[in-house]
Tab-separated table of C-alpha atoms and ligand atoms in Angstrom:
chain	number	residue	atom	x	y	z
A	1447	UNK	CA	98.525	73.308	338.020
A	1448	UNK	CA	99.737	76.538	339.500
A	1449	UNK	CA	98.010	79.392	339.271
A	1450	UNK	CA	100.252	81.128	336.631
A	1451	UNK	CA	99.830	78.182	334.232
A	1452	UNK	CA	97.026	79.092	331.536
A	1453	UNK	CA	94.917	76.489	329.529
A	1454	UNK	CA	94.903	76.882	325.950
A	1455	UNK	CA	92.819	74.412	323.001
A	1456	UNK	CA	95.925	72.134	322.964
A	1457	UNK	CA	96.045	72.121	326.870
A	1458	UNK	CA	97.989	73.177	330.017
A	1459	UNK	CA	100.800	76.397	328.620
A	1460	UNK	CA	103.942	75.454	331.467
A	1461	UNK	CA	105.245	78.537	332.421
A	1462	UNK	CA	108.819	78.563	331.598
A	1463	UNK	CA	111.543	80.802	332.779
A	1464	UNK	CA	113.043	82.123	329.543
A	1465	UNK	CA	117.111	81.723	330.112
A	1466	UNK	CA	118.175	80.855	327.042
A	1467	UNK	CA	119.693	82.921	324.050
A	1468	UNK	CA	116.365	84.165	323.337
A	1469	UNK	CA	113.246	84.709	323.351
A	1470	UNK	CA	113.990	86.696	326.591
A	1471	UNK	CA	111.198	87.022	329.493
A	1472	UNK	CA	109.339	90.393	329.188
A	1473	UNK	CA	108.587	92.413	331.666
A	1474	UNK	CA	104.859	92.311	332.760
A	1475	UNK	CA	104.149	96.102	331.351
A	1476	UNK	CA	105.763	94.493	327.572
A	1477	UNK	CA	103.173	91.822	328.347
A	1478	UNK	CA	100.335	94.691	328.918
A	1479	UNK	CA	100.907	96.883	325.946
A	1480	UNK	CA	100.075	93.826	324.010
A	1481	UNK	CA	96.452	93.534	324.651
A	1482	UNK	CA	95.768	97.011	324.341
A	1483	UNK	CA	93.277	97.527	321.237
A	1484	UNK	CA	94.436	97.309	318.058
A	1485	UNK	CA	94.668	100.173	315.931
A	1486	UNK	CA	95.366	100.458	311.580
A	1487	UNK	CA	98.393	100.823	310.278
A	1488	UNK	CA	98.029	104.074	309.194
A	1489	UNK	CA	95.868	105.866	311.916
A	1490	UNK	CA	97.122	109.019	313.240
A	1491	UNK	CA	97.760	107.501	316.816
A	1492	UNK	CA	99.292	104.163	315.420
A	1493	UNK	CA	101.861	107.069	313.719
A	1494	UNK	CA	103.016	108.529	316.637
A	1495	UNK	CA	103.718	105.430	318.131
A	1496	UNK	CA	105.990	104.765	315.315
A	1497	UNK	CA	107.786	108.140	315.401
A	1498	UNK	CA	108.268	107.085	319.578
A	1499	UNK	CA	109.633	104.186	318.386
A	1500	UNK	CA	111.836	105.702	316.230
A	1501	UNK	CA	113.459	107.922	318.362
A	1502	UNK	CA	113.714	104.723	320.936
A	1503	UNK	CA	115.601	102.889	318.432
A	1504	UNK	CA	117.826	105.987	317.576
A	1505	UNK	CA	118.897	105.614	321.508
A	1506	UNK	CA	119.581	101.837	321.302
A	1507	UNK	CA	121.794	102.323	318.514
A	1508	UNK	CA	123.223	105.184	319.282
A	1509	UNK	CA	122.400	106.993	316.134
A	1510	UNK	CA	120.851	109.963	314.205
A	1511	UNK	CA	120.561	107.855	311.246
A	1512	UNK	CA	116.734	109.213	309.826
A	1513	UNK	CA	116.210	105.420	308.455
A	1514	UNK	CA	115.724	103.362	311.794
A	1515	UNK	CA	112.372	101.527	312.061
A	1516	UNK	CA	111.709	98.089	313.004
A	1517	UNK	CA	111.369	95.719	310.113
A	1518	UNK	CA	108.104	93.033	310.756
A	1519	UNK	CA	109.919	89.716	311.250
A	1520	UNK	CA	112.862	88.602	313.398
A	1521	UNK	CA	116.227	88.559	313.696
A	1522	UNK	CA	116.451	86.864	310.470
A	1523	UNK	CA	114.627	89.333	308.325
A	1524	UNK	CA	116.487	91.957	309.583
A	1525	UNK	CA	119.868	90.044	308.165
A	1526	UNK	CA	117.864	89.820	304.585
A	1527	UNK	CA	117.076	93.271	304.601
A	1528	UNK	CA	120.656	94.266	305.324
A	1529	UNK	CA	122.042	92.252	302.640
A	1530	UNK	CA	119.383	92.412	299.997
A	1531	UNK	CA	119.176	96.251	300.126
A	1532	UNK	CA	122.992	96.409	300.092
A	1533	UNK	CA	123.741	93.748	297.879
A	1534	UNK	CA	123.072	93.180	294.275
A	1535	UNK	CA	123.888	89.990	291.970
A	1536	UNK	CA	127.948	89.375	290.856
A	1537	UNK	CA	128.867	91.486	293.818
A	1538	UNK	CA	131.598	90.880	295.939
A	1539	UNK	CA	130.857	90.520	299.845
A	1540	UNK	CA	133.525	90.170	302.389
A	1541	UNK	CA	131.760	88.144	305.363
A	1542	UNK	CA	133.679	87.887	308.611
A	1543	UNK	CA	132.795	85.008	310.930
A	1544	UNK	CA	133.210	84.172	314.172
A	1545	UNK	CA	130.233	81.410	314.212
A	1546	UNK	CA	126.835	79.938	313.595
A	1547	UNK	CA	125.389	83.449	312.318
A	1548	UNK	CA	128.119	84.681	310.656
A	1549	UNK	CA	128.062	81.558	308.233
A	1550	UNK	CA	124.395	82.413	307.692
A	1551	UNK	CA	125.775	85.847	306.653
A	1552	UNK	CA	127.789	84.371	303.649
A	1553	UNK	CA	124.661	81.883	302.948
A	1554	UNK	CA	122.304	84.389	302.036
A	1555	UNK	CA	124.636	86.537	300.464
A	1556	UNK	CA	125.290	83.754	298.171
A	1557	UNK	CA	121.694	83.383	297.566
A	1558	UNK	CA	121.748	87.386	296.367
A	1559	UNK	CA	123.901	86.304	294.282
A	1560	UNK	CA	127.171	88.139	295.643
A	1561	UNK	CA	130.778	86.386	295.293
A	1562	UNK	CA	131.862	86.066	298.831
A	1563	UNK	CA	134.921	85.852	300.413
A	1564	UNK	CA	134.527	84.245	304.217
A	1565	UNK	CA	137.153	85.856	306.677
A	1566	UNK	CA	136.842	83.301	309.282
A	1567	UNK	CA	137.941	83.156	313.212
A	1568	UNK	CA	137.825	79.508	315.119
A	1569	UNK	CA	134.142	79.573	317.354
A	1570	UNK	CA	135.023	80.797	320.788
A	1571	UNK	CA	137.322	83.512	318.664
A	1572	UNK	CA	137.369	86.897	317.711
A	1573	UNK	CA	137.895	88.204	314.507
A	1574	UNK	CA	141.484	89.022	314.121
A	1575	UNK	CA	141.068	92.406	311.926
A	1576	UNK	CA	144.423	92.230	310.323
A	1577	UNK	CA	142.856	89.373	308.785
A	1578	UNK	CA	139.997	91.113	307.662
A	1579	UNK	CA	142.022	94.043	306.421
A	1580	UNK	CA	143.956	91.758	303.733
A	1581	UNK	CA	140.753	90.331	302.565
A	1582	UNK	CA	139.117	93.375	301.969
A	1583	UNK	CA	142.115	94.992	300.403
A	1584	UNK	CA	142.262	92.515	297.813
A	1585	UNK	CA	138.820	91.981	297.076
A	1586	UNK	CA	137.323	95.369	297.274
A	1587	UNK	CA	133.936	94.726	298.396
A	1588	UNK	CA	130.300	96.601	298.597
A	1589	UNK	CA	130.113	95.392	301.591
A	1590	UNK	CA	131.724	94.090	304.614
A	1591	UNK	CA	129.200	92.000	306.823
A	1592	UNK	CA	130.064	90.817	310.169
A	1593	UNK	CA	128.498	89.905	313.734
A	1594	UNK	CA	128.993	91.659	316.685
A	1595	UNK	CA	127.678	89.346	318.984
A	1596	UNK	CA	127.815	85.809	318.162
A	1597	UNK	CA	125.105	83.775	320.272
A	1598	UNK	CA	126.290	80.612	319.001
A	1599	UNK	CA	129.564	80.751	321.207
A	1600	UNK	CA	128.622	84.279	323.634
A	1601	UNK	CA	131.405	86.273	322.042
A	1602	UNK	CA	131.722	89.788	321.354
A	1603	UNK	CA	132.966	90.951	318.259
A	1604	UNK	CA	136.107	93.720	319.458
A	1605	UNK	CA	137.765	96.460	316.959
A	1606	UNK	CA	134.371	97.576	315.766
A	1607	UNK	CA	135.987	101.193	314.187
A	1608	UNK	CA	138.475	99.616	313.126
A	1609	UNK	CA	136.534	97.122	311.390
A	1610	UNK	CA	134.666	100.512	309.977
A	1611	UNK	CA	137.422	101.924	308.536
A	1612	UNK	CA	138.705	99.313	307.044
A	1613	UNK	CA	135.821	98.799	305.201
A	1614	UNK	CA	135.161	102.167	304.270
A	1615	UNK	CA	138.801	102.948	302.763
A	1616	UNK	CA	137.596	100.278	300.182
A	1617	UNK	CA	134.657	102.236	299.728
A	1618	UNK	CA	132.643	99.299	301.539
A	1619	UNK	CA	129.309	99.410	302.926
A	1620	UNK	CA	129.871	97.875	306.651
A	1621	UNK	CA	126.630	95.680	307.858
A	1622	UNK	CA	126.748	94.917	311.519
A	1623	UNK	CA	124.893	92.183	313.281
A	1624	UNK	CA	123.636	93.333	316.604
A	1625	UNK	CA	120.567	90.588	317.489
A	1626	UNK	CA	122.143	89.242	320.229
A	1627	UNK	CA	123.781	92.696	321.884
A	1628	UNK	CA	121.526	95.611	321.082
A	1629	UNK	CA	120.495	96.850	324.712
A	1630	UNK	CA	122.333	94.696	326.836
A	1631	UNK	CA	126.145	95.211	325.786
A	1632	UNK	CA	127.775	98.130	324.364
A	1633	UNK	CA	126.985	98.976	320.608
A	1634	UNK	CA	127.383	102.486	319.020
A	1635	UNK	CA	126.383	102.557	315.744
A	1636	UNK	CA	127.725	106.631	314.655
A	1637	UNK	CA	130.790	106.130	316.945
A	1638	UNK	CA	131.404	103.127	315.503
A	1639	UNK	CA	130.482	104.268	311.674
A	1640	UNK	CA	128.272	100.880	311.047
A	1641	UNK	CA	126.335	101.679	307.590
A	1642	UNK	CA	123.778	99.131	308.162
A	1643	UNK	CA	122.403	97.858	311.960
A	1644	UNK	CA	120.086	95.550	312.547
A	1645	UNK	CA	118.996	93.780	315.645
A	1646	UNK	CA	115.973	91.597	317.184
A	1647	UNK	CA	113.333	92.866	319.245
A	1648	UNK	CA	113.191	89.187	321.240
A	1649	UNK	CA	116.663	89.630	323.367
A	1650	UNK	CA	118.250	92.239	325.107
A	1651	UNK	CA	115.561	94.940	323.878
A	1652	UNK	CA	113.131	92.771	326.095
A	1653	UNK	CA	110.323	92.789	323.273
A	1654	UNK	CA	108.804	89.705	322.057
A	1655	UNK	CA	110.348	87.916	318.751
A	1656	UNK	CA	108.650	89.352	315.495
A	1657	UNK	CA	110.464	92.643	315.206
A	1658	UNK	CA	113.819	93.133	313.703
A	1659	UNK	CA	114.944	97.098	314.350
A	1660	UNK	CA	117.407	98.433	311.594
A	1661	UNK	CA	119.169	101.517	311.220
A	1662	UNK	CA	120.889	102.792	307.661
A	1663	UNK	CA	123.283	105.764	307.208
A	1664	UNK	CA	122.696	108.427	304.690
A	1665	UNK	CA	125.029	106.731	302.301
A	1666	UNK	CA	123.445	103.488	302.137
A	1667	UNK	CA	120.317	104.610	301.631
A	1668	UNK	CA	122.202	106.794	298.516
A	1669	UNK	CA	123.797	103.160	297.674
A	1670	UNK	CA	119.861	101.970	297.739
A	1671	UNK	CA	118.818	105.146	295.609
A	1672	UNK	CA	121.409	104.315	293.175
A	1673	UNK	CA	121.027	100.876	292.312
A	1674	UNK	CA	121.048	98.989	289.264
A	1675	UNK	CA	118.242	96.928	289.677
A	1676	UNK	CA	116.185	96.861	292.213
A	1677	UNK	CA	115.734	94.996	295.293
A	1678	UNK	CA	114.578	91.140	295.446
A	1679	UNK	CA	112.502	91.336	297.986
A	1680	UNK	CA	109.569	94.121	297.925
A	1681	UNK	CA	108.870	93.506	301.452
A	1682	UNK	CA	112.319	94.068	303.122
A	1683	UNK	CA	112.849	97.172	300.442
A	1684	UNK	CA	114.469	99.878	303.235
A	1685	UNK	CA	113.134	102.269	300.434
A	1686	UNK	CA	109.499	101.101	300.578
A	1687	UNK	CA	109.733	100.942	304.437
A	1688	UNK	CA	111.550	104.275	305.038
A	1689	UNK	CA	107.903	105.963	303.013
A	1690	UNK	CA	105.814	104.027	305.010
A	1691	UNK	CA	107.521	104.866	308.752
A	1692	UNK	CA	108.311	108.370	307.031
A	1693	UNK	CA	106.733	109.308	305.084
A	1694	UNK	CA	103.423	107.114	305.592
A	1695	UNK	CA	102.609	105.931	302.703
A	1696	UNK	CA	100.860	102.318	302.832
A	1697	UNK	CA	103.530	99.309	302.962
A	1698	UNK	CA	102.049	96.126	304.816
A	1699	UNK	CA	99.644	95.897	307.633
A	1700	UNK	CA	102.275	96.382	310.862
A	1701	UNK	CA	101.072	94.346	313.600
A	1702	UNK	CA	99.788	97.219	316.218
A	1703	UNK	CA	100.130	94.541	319.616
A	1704	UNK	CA	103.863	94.119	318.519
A	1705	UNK	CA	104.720	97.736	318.432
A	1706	UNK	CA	102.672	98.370	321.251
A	1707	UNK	CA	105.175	95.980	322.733
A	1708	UNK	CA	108.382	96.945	321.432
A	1709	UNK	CA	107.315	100.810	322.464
A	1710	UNK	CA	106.762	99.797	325.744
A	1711	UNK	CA	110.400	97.575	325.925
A	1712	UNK	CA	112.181	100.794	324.678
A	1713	UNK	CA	110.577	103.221	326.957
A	1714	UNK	CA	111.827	100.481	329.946
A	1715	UNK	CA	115.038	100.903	328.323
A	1716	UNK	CA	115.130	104.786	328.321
A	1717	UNK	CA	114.340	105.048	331.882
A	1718	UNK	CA	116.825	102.901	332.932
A	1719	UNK	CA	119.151	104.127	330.946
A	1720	UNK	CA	121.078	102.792	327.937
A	1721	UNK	CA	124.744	102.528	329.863
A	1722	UNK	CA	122.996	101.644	333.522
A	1723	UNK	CA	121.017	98.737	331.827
A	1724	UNK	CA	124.844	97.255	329.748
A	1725	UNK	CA	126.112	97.530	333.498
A	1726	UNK	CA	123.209	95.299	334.986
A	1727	UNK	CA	123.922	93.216	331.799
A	1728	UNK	CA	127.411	93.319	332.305
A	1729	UNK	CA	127.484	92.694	336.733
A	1730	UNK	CA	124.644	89.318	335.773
A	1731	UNK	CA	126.625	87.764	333.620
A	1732	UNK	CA	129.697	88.131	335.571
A	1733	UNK	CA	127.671	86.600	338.776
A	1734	UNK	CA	127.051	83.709	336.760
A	1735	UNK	CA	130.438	83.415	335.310
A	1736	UNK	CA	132.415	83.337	338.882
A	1737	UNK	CA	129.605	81.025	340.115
A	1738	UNK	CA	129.907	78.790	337.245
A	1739	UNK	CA	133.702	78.846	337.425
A	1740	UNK	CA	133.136	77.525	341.182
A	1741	UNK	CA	131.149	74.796	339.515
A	1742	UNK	CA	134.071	73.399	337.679
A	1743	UNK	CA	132.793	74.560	334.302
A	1744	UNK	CA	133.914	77.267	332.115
A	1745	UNK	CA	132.253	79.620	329.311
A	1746	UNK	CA	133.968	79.590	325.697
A	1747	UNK	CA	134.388	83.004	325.829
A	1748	UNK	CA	137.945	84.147	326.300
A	1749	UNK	CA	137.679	86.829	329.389
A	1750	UNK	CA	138.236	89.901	327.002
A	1751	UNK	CA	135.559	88.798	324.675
A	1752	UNK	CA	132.588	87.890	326.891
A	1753	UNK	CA	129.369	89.047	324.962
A	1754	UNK	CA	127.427	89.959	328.212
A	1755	UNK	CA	124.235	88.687	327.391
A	1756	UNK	CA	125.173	85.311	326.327
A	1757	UNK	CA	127.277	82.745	327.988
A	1758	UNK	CA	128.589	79.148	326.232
A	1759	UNK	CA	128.908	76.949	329.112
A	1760	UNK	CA	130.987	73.838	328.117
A	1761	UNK	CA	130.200	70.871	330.256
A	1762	UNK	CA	132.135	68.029	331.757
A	1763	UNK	CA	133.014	65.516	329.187
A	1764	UNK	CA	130.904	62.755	330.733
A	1765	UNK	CA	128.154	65.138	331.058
A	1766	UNK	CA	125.281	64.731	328.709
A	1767	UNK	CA	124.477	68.442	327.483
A	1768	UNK	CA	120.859	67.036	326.484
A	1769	UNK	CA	120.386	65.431	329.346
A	1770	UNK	CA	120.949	68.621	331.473
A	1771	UNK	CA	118.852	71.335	329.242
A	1772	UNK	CA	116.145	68.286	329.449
A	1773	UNK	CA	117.042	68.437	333.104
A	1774	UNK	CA	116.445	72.335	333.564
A	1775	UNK	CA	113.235	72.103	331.370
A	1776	UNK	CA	111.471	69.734	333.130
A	1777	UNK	CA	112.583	69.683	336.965
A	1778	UNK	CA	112.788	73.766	336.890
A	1779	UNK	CA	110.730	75.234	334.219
A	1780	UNK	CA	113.869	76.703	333.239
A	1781	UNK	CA	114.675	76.987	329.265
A	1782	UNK	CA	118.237	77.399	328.067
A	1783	UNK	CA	119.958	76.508	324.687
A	1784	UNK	CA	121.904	73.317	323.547
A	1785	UNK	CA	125.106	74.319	321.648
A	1786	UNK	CA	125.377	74.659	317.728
A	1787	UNK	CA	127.328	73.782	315.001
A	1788	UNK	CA	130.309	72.181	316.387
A	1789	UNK	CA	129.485	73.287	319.828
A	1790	UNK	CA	126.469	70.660	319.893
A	1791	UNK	CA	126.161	68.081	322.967
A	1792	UNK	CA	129.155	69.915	324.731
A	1793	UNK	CA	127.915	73.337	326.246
A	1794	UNK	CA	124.442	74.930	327.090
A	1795	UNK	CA	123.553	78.339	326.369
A	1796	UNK	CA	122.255	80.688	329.385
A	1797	UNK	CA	121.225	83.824	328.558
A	1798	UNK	CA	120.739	86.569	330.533
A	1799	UNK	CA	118.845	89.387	328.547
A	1800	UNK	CA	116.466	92.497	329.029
A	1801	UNK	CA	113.881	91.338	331.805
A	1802	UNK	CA	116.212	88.355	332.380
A	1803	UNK	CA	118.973	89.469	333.313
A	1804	UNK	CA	118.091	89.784	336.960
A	1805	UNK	CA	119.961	88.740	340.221
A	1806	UNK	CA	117.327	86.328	341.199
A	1807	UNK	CA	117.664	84.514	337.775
A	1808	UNK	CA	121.169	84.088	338.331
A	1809	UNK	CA	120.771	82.310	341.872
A	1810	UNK	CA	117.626	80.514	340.306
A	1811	UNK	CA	119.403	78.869	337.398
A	1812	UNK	CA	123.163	78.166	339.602
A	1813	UNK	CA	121.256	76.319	341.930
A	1814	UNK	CA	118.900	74.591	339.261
A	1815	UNK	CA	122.189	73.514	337.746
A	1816	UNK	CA	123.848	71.959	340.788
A	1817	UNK	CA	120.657	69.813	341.200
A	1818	UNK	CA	120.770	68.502	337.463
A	1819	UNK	CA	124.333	67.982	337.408
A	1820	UNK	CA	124.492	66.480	340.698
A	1821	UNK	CA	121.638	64.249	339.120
A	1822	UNK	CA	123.789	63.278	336.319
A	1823	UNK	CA	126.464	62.317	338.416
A	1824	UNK	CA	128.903	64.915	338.188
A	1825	UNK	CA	130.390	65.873	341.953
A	1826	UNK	CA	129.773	69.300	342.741
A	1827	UNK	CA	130.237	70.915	345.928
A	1828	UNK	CA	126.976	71.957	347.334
A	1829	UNK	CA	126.303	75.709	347.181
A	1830	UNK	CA	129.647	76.647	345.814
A	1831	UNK	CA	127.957	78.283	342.878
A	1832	UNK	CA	125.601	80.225	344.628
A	1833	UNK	CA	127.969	81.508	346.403
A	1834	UNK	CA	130.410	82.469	344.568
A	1835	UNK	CA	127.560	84.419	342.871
A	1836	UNK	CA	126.768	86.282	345.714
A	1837	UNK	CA	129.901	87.679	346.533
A	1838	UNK	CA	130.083	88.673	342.713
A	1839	UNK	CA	126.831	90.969	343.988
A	1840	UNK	CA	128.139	91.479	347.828
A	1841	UNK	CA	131.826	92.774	346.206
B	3185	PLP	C1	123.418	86.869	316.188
B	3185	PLP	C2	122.082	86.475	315.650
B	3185	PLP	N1	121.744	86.856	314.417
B	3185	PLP	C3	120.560	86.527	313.873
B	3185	PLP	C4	119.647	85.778	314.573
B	3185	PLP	C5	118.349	85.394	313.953
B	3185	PLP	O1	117.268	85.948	314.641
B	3185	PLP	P1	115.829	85.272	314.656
B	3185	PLP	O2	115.964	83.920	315.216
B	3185	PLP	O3	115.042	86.215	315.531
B	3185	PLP	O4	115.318	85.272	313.258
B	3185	PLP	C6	119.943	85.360	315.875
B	3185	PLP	C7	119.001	84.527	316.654
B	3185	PLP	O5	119.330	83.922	317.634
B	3185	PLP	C8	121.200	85.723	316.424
B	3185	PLP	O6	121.517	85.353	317.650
């Protein structure tokens, strides 16, 4: 056992090194603010953490929108809240999707109820917003929902204002997925003009998974005010939230250790820097790109699309993508992502996010990969990888 392994009722906890598309690894301070003492949900001193948090989020986005909070509950609840607050039954949705979480988009806005038209691009695509344009002329949405970056295939979504304004010359709400870029690649939610932003606290914002920040213009939130019935779920109700972060006024019992945590993550992020820290994002994930590349293999992003935090790495066809995540896991301790959807068994997802994306992580997991794929058969030239990498950091 090494000394960083801890022992838990069910046993021996391995120490992994989180590489995959999330959870991310924290940074030991994250990992400090969690056992400080708990405090209520409503004491004075829990309230000012909020307000920091607040204004932490307002930096990550890029906004002055006055409702951004952090929702309790991942990624995931910060997609229901978008669509459920924005969203009411027999209302048309226009969904753009570029993969795995953009069809999830036009699931649960089917399950609200909404008619939904599905803009889609191939996976390993961008949205083409011409495309988009045509559908959302015709059906004149509430909303236009789409992803910005797409973890399933490590694209970024491009056109972002333009994707605004076509939405809002129909009068559209636009909801913007950000889980997988907030904090590690460019998003700009007032330059942009996104209506409704939500994110995860678990990947590039270097928090751990339970908190999903949002952010809401003015006019949604007079779109909320000015509904005709109100929204199905009380506990993702921006309304409800915005008193309780606002105006606090009891909501739900907020888990103190996880915004102890996420205030911690953001005040890493503010002293880095919001554009230094999409640059580290940005110089990692080209590292492990060009030593990839050396490898033989390739990512599915095309080169203008790359979402920085996430790569697709599509394996030799006799390669068994199992085989070599199985391979990472147990020979390095290293934990990366099989592929989805029709990605599955022929790429593994690296990510390199918030704490993770680090120089040292790069070299760890190019040489990890040489061993395993060497061990699988599959002829690689020893140390081209690595250092291919390292003229990516010498250059
Ligand atoms: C783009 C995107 N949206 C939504 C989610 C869902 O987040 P969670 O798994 O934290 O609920 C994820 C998670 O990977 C994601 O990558």
């Amino acid at each position: 056992m090494s000394v960083t392994e801890e022992i838990t009722a069910t046993g021996v906890l391995p120490r992994r090194l989180l590489l995959g598309p999330g959870p991310s690894e924290l940074d030991p301070e994250v990992l400090r603010a969690m056992t400080r003492p708990p405090l209520g949900h409503l004491d004075p001193a829990l309230l000012e953490i909020l307000a920091d948090v607040q204004d932490g989020l307002r930096e990550a986005f890029r906004t002055g929108y006055e409702v951004t909070l952090a929702l309790s509950g991942t990624g995931t609840s910060g997609m229901q809240a978008s669509l459920a607050n924005t969203i009411e039954p027999g209302d048309s949705v226009v969904v753009g999707t570029i993969g795995y979480f953009g069809e999830r988009l036009v699931e649960m806005a089917e399950r609200l109820g909404a008619r939904v038209t599905r803009v889609s691009a191939g996976w390993g695509e961008s949205l083409d917003p011409d495309l988009l344009r045509e559908a959302v002329r015709r059906e004149r949405p509430r909303v236009v929902a789409v992803v910005h970056g797409e973890t399933a295939t490590g694209v970024a979504q491009g056109s972002m204002p333009e994707i605004a304004t076509i939405a809002h010359e129909a009068d559209a709400l636009l909801v913007v997925d950000s889980v997988a870029s907030l904090g590690g690649h460019p998003v700009n939610v007032d330059e942009w003009g996104v209506d409704v932003c939500y994110s995860g606290s678990q990947k590039a914002l270097g928090a751990p998974s339970g908190m999903a920040p949002i952010t809401a213009s003015e006019r949604a939130m007079e779109r909320l005010r000015g509904r005709r019935s109100p929204v199905s779920s009380f506990y993702l109700d921006l309304g409800l939230l915005a008193d309780y972060w606002i105006g606090h006024k009891y909501h739900h019992t907020i888990s103190a250790p996880l915004i102890y945590a996420l205030q911690a993550a953001l005040g890493i992020l503010r002293s880095e820097g919001l554009e230094a820290r999409w640059r580290r994002h940005e110089r990692n994930y080209l590292a492990l790109r060009a030593g990839l590349e050396a490898m033989g293999l390739s990512v599915v992003a095309p080169a203008d699309r790359v979402l920085w935090t996430v790569a697709a790495v599509r394996l030799p066809e006799k390669v068994d993508a199992a085989r070599v995540q199985r391979g990472l896991l147990e020979g390095h301790d290293i934990d990366v992502a099989g592929g989805l959807g029709p990605l599955r068994g022929k790429v593994i997802r690296i990510g390199l996010m918030g704490y993770g994306s680090q120089q040292r992580f790069v070299l760890l997991i190019l040489g990890a990969l040489e061993q395993v794929l060497r061990a699988e058969g599959y002829a690689v030239t020893p140390g081209a990888g690595l250092s291919k990498a390292m003229a990516v950091y010498e250059g």
